[in-house]
PDB file of C-alpha atoms in Angstrom:
ATOM      1  CA  GLY A   1       8.273  13.298   8.069  1.00  0.00           C
ATOM      2  CA  GLU A   2       6.920   9.797   9.338  1.00  0.00           C
ATOM      3  CA  ASN A   3       8.904   6.971   9.258  1.00  0.00           C
ATOM      4  CA  VAL A   4       7.952   3.334   9.748  1.00  0.00           C
ATOM      5  CA  GLU A   5      10.478   0.115  10.558  1.00  0.00           C
ATOM      6  CA  GLN A   6       8.869  -3.386  10.419  1.00  0.00           C
ATOM      7  CA  HIS A   7      10.686  -6.368  12.160  1.00  0.00           C
ATOM      8  CA  PRO A   8      10.951  -9.102  11.400  1.00  0.00           C
ATOM      9  CA  SER A   9      11.561  -9.067   7.786  1.00  0.00           C
ATOM     10  CA  THR A  10      11.063 -12.792   7.327  1.00  0.00           C
ATOM     11  CA  LEU A  11       9.043 -15.007   9.669  1.00  0.00           C
ATOM     12  CA  SER A  12       8.667 -18.919   9.629  1.00  0.00           C
ATOM     13  CA  VAL A  13       6.203 -20.750  12.041  1.00  0.00           C
ATOM     14  CA  GLN A  14       4.554 -23.987  11.952  1.00  0.00           C
ATOM     15  CA  GLU A  15       1.099 -24.559  10.913  1.00  0.00           C
ATOM     16  CA  GLY A  16      -1.156 -23.814  14.158  1.00  0.00           C
ATOM     17  CA  ASP A  17       1.406 -21.668  15.790  1.00  0.00           C
ATOM     18  CA  SER A  18       0.989 -17.853  16.449  1.00  0.00           C
ATOM     19  CA  ALA A  19       2.805 -15.298  14.429  1.00  0.00           C
ATOM     20  CA  VAL A  20       3.678 -11.640  15.496  1.00  0.00           C
ATOM     21  CA  ILE A  21       4.704  -8.693  13.389  1.00  0.00           C
ATOM     22  CA  LYS A  22       6.113  -5.563  15.021  1.00  0.00           C
ATOM     23  CA  CYS A  23       6.127  -1.812  13.543  1.00  0.00           C
ATOM     24  CA  THR A  24       7.226   1.330  15.288  1.00  0.00           C
ATOM     25  CA  TYR A  25       6.955   4.888  13.799  1.00  0.00           C
ATOM     26  CA  SER A  26       8.117   7.919  14.532  1.00  0.00           C
ATOM     27  CA  ASP A  27       5.658  10.806  14.218  1.00  0.00           C
ATOM     28  CA  SER A  28       3.780  10.707  17.736  1.00  0.00           C
ATOM     29  CA  ALA A  29       0.944  12.455  15.685  1.00  0.00           C
ATOM     30  CA  SER A  30      -0.099   9.634  13.389  1.00  0.00           C
ATOM     31  CA  ASN A  31      -3.444   8.012  14.596  1.00  0.00           C
ATOM     32  CA  TYR A  32      -4.635   5.547  11.987  1.00  0.00           C
ATOM     33  CA  PHE A  33      -2.546   2.468  11.972  1.00  0.00           C
ATOM     34  CA  PRO A  34      -3.577  -0.013   8.830  1.00  0.00           C
ATOM     35  CA  TRP A  35      -2.251  -3.602   8.098  1.00  0.00           C
ATOM     36  CA  TYR A  36      -2.220  -4.889   4.688  1.00  0.00           C
ATOM     37  CA  LYS A  37      -1.963  -8.455   3.335  1.00  0.00           C
ATOM     38  CA  GLN A  38      -0.358  -9.165  -0.044  1.00  0.00           C
ATOM     39  CA  GLU A  39      -0.326 -12.782  -1.468  1.00  0.00           C
ATOM     40  CA  LEU A  40       1.822 -13.341  -4.100  1.00  0.00           C
ATOM     41  CA  GLY A  41       1.155 -11.748  -7.495  1.00  0.00           C
ATOM     42  CA  LYS A  42      -1.930 -10.291  -5.961  1.00  0.00           C
ATOM     43  CA  ARG A  43      -2.664  -7.008  -4.829  1.00  0.00           C
ATOM     44  CA  PRO A  44      -2.573  -5.868  -1.089  1.00  0.00           C
ATOM     45  CA  GLN A  45      -5.840  -5.770   0.954  1.00  0.00           C
ATOM     46  CA  LEU A  46      -6.561  -4.317   4.307  1.00  0.00           C
ATOM     47  CA  ILE A  47      -6.778  -7.054   7.044  1.00  0.00           C
ATOM     48  CA  ILE A  48      -7.232  -5.100  10.253  1.00  0.00           C
ATOM     49  CA  ASP A  49      -6.750  -1.673  11.248  1.00  0.00           C
ATOM     50  CA  ILE A  50      -6.572   0.424  14.338  1.00  0.00           C
ATOM     51  CA  ARG A  51      -7.038   4.244  15.511  1.00  0.00           C
ATOM     52  CA  SER A  52      -5.421   5.978  18.216  1.00  0.00           C
ATOM     53  CA  ASN A  53      -8.267   6.105  20.571  1.00  0.00           C
ATOM     54  CA  VAL A  54      -7.888   2.220  21.185  1.00  0.00           C
ATOM     55  CA  GLY A  55      -5.262   0.013  22.312  1.00  0.00           C
ATOM     56  CA  GLU A  56      -6.337  -3.325  20.911  1.00  0.00           C
ATOM     57  CA  LYS A  57      -8.375  -4.547  18.410  1.00  0.00           C
ATOM     58  CA  LYS A  58      -9.390  -8.195  17.444  1.00  0.00           C
ATOM     59  CA  ASP A  59     -10.944 -10.071  14.338  1.00  0.00           C
ATOM     60  CA  GLN A  60     -11.458 -13.663  14.490  1.00  0.00           C
ATOM     61  CA  ARG A  61      -7.436 -15.355  14.656  1.00  0.00           C
ATOM     62  CA  ILE A  62      -6.059 -11.307  13.678  1.00  0.00           C
ATOM     63  CA  ALA A  63      -5.860  -8.858  16.515  1.00  0.00           C
ATOM     64  CA  VAL A  64      -3.684  -5.623  16.346  1.00  0.00           C
ATOM     65  CA  THR A  65      -1.980  -3.788  19.453  1.00  0.00           C
ATOM     66  CA  LEU A  66      -1.063  -0.212  20.126  1.00  0.00           C
ATOM     67  CA  ASN A  67       1.123   1.352  22.207  1.00  0.00           C
ATOM     68  CA  LYS A  68       1.180   5.320  21.703  1.00  0.00           C
ATOM     69  CA  THR A  69       3.767   5.975  24.015  1.00  0.00           C
ATOM     70  CA  ALA A  70       6.271   3.770  23.054  1.00  0.00           C
ATOM     71  CA  LYS A  71       4.964   4.392  19.466  1.00  0.00           C
ATOM     72  CA  HIS A  72       4.764   0.867  18.417  1.00  0.00           C
ATOM     73  CA  PHE A  73       2.119  -1.449  16.917  1.00  0.00           C
ATOM     74  CA  SER A  74       1.787  -5.333  16.741  1.00  0.00           C
ATOM     75  CA  LEU A  75       0.035  -7.674  14.336  1.00  0.00           C
ATOM     76  CA  HIS A  76      -1.010 -10.843  16.000  1.00  0.00           C
ATOM     77  CA  ILE A  77      -2.211 -14.095  14.260  1.00  0.00           C
ATOM     78  CA  THR A  78      -2.973 -17.157  15.919  1.00  0.00           C
ATOM     79  CA  GLU A  79      -3.540 -20.738  14.837  1.00  0.00           C
ATOM     80  CA  THR A  80      -1.776 -19.809  11.478  1.00  0.00           C
ATOM     81  CA  GLN A  81      -2.704 -21.630   8.536  1.00  0.00           C
ATOM     82  CA  PRO A  82      -1.020 -22.104   5.169  1.00  0.00           C
ATOM     83  CA  GLU A  83      -3.212 -19.495   3.458  1.00  0.00           C
ATOM     84  CA  ASP A  84      -1.989 -17.072   6.048  1.00  0.00           C
ATOM     85  CA  SER A  85       1.365 -17.108   3.805  1.00  0.00           C
ATOM     86  CA  ALA A  86       1.942 -13.811   2.447  1.00  0.00           C
ATOM     87  CA  VAL A  87       3.875 -10.254   2.717  1.00  0.00           C
ATOM     88  CA  TYR A  88       2.381  -8.128   5.595  1.00  0.00           C
ATOM     89  CA  PHE A  89       2.582  -4.417   5.296  1.00  0.00           C
ATOM     90  CA  CYS A  90       1.834  -1.915   8.209  1.00  0.00           C
ATOM     91  CA  ALA A  91       1.495   1.550   7.774  1.00  0.00           C
ATOM     92  CA  ALA A  92       0.952   4.720   9.734  1.00  0.00           C
ATOM     93  CA  SER A  93      -1.076   8.000   8.832  1.00  0.00           C
ATOM     94  CA  GLY A  94      -2.435  11.059  10.431  1.00  0.00           C
ATOM     95  CA  ASP A  95      -4.761  14.145  10.223  1.00  0.00           C
ATOM     96  CA  ASN A  96      -1.883  15.964   9.361  1.00  0.00           C
ATOM     97  CA  TYR A  97      -0.960  13.631   6.222  1.00  0.00           C
ATOM     98  CA  GLY A  98      -3.835  13.584   4.699  1.00  0.00           C
ATOM     99  CA  GLN A  99      -4.023  10.341   2.567  1.00  0.00           C
ATOM    100  CA  ASN A 100      -0.549   9.890   2.838  1.00  0.00           C
ATOM    101  CA  PHE A 101       0.356   6.342   4.177  1.00  0.00           C
ATOM    102  CA  VAL A 102       3.617   5.819   5.179  1.00  0.00           C
ATOM    103  CA  PHE A 103       4.121   1.946   4.822  1.00  0.00           C
ATOM    104  CA  GLY A 104       6.766  -0.449   6.755  1.00  0.00           C
ATOM    105  CA  PRO A 105       9.171  -2.417   4.396  1.00  0.00           C
ATOM    106  CA  GLY A 106       6.987  -5.659   4.768  1.00  0.00           C
ATOM    107  CA  THR A 107       7.414  -9.193   6.561  1.00  0.00           C
ATOM    108  CA  ARG A 108       7.371 -12.368   4.550  1.00  0.00           C
ATOM    109  CA  LEU A 109       5.418 -14.862   6.460  1.00  0.00           C
ATOM    110  CA  SER A 110       5.758 -18.593   5.597  1.00  0.00           C
ATOM    111  CA  VAL A 111       3.425 -20.832   7.673  1.00  0.00           C
ATOM    112  CA  LEU A 112       4.808 -24.469   7.183  1.00  0.00           C
ATOM    113  CA  PRO A 113       2.570 -27.346   7.143  1.00  0.00           C
TER     114      PRO A 113
ATOM    115  CA  GLU B   1     -12.762  -7.966  -7.566  1.00  0.00           C
ATOM    116  CA  THR B   2     -11.976  -4.870  -5.431  1.00  0.00           C
ATOM    117  CA  GLY B   3     -13.514  -2.611  -8.045  1.00  0.00           C
ATOM    118  CA  VAL B   4     -10.320  -0.856  -9.104  1.00  0.00           C
ATOM    119  CA  THR B   5      -8.790  -1.967 -12.643  1.00  0.00           C
ATOM    120  CA  GLN B   6      -5.706  -1.160 -14.144  1.00  0.00           C
ATOM    121  CA  THR B   7      -4.544  -1.381 -17.665  1.00  0.00           C
ATOM    122  CA  PRO B   8      -2.163  -2.568 -19.130  1.00  0.00           C
ATOM    123  CA  ARG B   9      -1.179  -5.320 -16.669  1.00  0.00           C
ATOM    124  CA  HIS B  10       2.275  -5.773 -18.238  1.00  0.00           C
ATOM    125  CA  LEU B  11       4.036  -3.070 -20.213  1.00  0.00           C
ATOM    126  CA  VAL B  12       7.698  -3.137 -21.480  1.00  0.00           C
ATOM    127  CA  MET B  13       8.908   0.229 -22.925  1.00  0.00           C
ATOM    128  CA  GLY B  14      12.229   1.627 -23.968  1.00  0.00           C
ATOM    129  CA  MET B  15      13.868   4.444 -22.416  1.00  0.00           C
ATOM    130  CA  THR B  16      12.815   6.712 -25.341  1.00  0.00           C
ATOM    131  CA  ASN B  17       9.054   5.550 -25.432  1.00  0.00           C
ATOM    132  CA  LYS B  18       6.071   7.437 -24.099  1.00  0.00           C
ATOM    133  CA  LYS B  19       3.286   5.621 -22.452  1.00  0.00           C
ATOM    134  CA  SER B  20       0.403   5.916 -20.017  1.00  0.00           C
ATOM    135  CA  LEU B  21      -1.253   3.772 -17.385  1.00  0.00           C
ATOM    136  CA  LYS B  22      -4.658   3.903 -16.556  1.00  0.00           C
ATOM    137  CA  CYS B  23      -6.590   3.344 -13.111  1.00  0.00           C
ATOM    138  CA  GLU B  24     -10.416   3.251 -13.336  1.00  0.00           C
ATOM    139  CA  GLN B  25     -12.269   2.621  -9.583  1.00  0.00           C
ATOM    140  CA  HIS B  26     -16.136   1.906  -9.488  1.00  0.00           C
ATOM    141  CA  LEU B  27     -16.587   2.258  -5.735  1.00  0.00           C
ATOM    142  CA  GLY B  28     -17.511   5.919  -5.846  1.00  0.00           C
ATOM    143  CA  HIS B  29     -14.420   7.344  -3.956  1.00  0.00           C
ATOM    144  CA  ASN B  30     -13.277  10.516  -3.919  1.00  0.00           C
ATOM    145  CA  ALA B  31      -9.370   9.946  -3.400  1.00  0.00           C
ATOM    146  CA  MET B  32      -6.922   7.827  -5.663  1.00  0.00           C
ATOM    147  CA  TYR B  33      -3.512   7.109  -5.172  1.00  0.00           C
ATOM    148  CA  TRP B  34      -0.147   6.018  -7.651  1.00  0.00           C
ATOM    149  CA  TYR B  35       2.183   3.691  -5.774  1.00  0.00           C
ATOM    150  CA  LYS B  36       5.520   2.196  -6.827  1.00  0.00           C
ATOM    151  CA  GLN B  37       6.367  -1.146  -5.419  1.00  0.00           C
ATOM    152  CA  SER B  38      10.010  -2.208  -6.170  1.00  0.00           C
ATOM    153  CA  ALA B  39      11.236  -5.615  -4.920  1.00  0.00           C
ATOM    154  CA  LYS B  40      13.363  -4.566  -2.046  1.00  0.00           C
ATOM    155  CA  LYS B  41      11.609  -1.308  -1.196  1.00  0.00           C
ATOM    156  CA  PRO B  42       8.455  -0.849   0.823  1.00  0.00           C
ATOM    157  CA  LEU B  43       5.108   0.434  -1.166  1.00  0.00           C
ATOM    158  CA  GLU B  44       6.155   4.415  -1.878  1.00  0.00           C
ATOM    159  CA  LEU B  45       3.401   6.672  -2.187  1.00  0.00           C
ATOM    160  CA  MET B  46       4.022   8.682  -5.729  1.00  0.00           C
ATOM    161  CA  PHE B  47       0.465  10.851  -5.988  1.00  0.00           C
ATOM    162  CA  VAL B  48      -2.428  11.439  -4.326  1.00  0.00           C
ATOM    163  CA  TYR B  49      -5.539  13.085  -6.019  1.00  0.00           C
ATOM    164  CA  ASN B  50      -8.463  14.068  -3.631  1.00  0.00           C
ATOM    165  CA  PHE B  51     -11.719  15.429  -5.290  1.00  0.00           C
ATOM    166  CA  LYS B  52      -9.632  15.493  -8.404  1.00  0.00           C
ATOM    167  CA  GLU B  53      -7.054  17.991  -7.154  1.00  0.00           C
ATOM    168  CA  GLN B  54      -3.649  16.832  -6.367  1.00  0.00           C
ATOM    169  CA  THR B  55      -2.743  16.968  -2.881  1.00  0.00           C
ATOM    170  CA  GLU B  56       0.423  15.276  -2.726  1.00  0.00           C
ATOM    171  CA  ASN B  57       3.543  14.873  -4.898  1.00  0.00           C
ATOM    172  CA  ASN B  58       6.314  12.584  -2.964  1.00  0.00           C
ATOM    173  CA  SER B  59       9.526  14.180  -4.644  1.00  0.00           C
ATOM    174  CA  VAL B  60       8.723  12.304  -8.042  1.00  0.00           C
ATOM    175  CA  PRO B  61      10.494  12.837 -11.112  1.00  0.00           C
ATOM    176  CA  SER B  62       9.085  14.805 -13.754  1.00  0.00           C
ATOM    177  CA  ARG B  63       9.097  11.886 -16.079  1.00  0.00           C
ATOM    178  CA  PHE B  64       6.075  10.744 -14.064  1.00  0.00           C
ATOM    179  CA  SER B  65       2.908  12.741 -14.698  1.00  0.00           C
ATOM    180  CA  PRO B  66      -0.315  12.056 -13.299  1.00  0.00           C
ATOM    181  CA  GLU B  67      -3.445  13.047 -14.689  1.00  0.00           C
ATOM    182  CA  CYS B  68      -6.889  12.947 -12.998  1.00  0.00           C
ATOM    183  CA  PRO B  69      -9.783  13.702 -15.216  1.00  0.00           C
ATOM    184  CA  ASN B  70     -12.486  12.820 -12.938  1.00  0.00           C
ATOM    185  CA  SER B  71     -12.943  11.121  -9.614  1.00  0.00           C
ATOM    186  CA  SER B  72     -12.996   7.670 -11.141  1.00  0.00           C
ATOM    187  CA  HIS B  73     -10.213   7.869 -13.631  1.00  0.00           C
ATOM    188  CA  LEU B  74      -6.314   8.251 -12.837  1.00  0.00           C
ATOM    189  CA  PHE B  75      -3.543   8.027 -15.200  1.00  0.00           C
ATOM    190  CA  LEU B  76       0.092   7.935 -14.649  1.00  0.00           C
ATOM    191  CA  HIS B  77       2.018   9.393 -18.132  1.00  0.00           C
ATOM    192  CA  LEU B  78       5.448   8.020 -18.409  1.00  0.00           C
ATOM    193  CA  HIS B  79       8.183   9.546 -20.741  1.00  0.00           C
ATOM    194  CA  THR B  80      12.091   8.752 -20.872  1.00  0.00           C
ATOM    195  CA  LEU B  81      12.140   6.471 -18.070  1.00  0.00           C
ATOM    196  CA  GLN B  82      15.292   4.533 -16.516  1.00  0.00           C
ATOM    197  CA  PRO B  83      15.612   1.019 -16.263  1.00  0.00           C
ATOM    198  CA  GLU B  84      15.402   1.569 -12.480  1.00  0.00           C
ATOM    199  CA  ASP B  85      11.964   2.801 -13.048  1.00  0.00           C
ATOM    200  CA  SER B  86      10.773  -0.762 -13.611  1.00  0.00           C
ATOM    201  CA  ALA B  87       8.486  -1.887 -10.888  1.00  0.00           C
ATOM    202  CA  LEU B  88       5.109  -2.900  -9.936  1.00  0.00           C
ATOM    203  CA  TYR B  89       2.559   0.082 -10.087  1.00  0.00           C
ATOM    204  CA  LEU B  90       0.001   0.205  -7.992  1.00  0.00           C
ATOM    205  CA  CYS B  91      -3.319   2.124  -8.169  1.00  0.00           C
ATOM    206  CA  ALA B  92      -5.700   2.573  -4.855  1.00  0.00           C
ATOM    207  CA  SER B  93      -8.637   4.590  -4.011  1.00  0.00           C
ATOM    208  CA  SER B  94     -10.567   5.531  -0.731  1.00  0.00           C
ATOM    209  CA  GLN B  95     -13.447   7.110   0.571  1.00  0.00           C
ATOM    210  CA  GLY B  96     -11.630  10.198   2.181  1.00  0.00           C
ATOM    211  CA  GLY B  97      -8.586  10.004   4.122  1.00  0.00           C
ATOM    212  CA  LEU B  98      -7.532   7.434   6.956  1.00  0.00           C
ATOM    213  CA  ALA B  99      -9.765   5.249   5.436  1.00  0.00           C
ATOM    214  CA  GLU B 100      -9.108   1.439   3.766  1.00  0.00           C
ATOM    215  CA  GLN B 101      -7.322   1.975   0.522  1.00  0.00           C
ATOM    216  CA  TYR B 102      -8.710  -0.292  -2.400  1.00  0.00           C
ATOM    217  CA  PHE B 103      -5.907  -1.595  -4.455  1.00  0.00           C
ATOM    218  CA  GLY B 104      -5.974  -2.369  -8.425  1.00  0.00           C
ATOM    219  CA  PRO B 105      -4.173  -5.411  -9.469  1.00  0.00           C
ATOM    220  CA  GLY B 106      -1.141  -3.471 -10.820  1.00  0.00           C
ATOM    221  CA  THR B 107       0.617  -2.787 -14.107  1.00  0.00           C
ATOM    222  CA  ARG B 108       4.078  -4.439 -13.899  1.00  0.00           C
ATOM    223  CA  LEU B 109       6.631  -2.292 -15.989  1.00  0.00           C
ATOM    224  CA  THR B 110      10.035  -3.195 -17.506  1.00  0.00           C
ATOM    225  CA  VAL B 111      11.980  -0.520 -18.980  1.00  0.00           C
ATOM    226  CA  THR B 112      14.759  -1.821 -21.138  1.00  0.00           C
TER     227      THR B 112
END
C-alpha cells in the first residue's frame, strides 16, 4: 500500500520568510496530492492540491511542486504570516485507492513575529 | 461553516459503555469518511462510504461499527472501547474520489 513520509516534523520561521515542507510517497500509481492545514482546535482544510499531469501549481503565497520521477512533492509558503502557523498535512491518493487518502504525519509550522 | 457537522463534540465514556457518534453533511456529496486523529499519529482513515456502500475498512477493530443510512448521514457506533481509542474522530465528505474532502469539527473522545 501507499506510504507517505513528511519532513520536517516541526518548522519555525521568521515572519516574512519562506517555508518549505516536503513529502515523499511510495506508490508510483498515486496521482492526486492534496495539502491540508489544521489550525489549533480546528478541522483540517484543503489549501492546495496537485494532480500528476502538472508539475507545479500556485495560489497566491502558496505553491506546490511535484516530481513524479522521484516521488516527492513539496509545499512552499512565501512571505509567511503569523496566521500561517498551523499543522500541515500532505496526502497521496490514486485511482486504485478510490477515496482512500494516505496522510503524512504532519508538520507543525510556527511563524515567529 | 463547511457544511459538515458532528455530534457530540466531546464524549467521555467508560470501557463498558455503548455510544454513537453522528455526522451529517449538507453539501450534496456522495462519499463520507471516518478518520481517527491521535496526538502522535497521522490522520488514520477508518471507513469510507460511497453512495451509502462501504468501500473501505482499514482493518478497524470490530468495537467500531459504522452505519450510513443515507448519503447525508454517517454514524460510528462504539462499544467496549479501550483507553487507547481516546482520540479526535473526524468525519469528512467529498464529491467522488480524488476530490477535496470537507471535514467536520470532530468529536473528542475520552475512554476511561
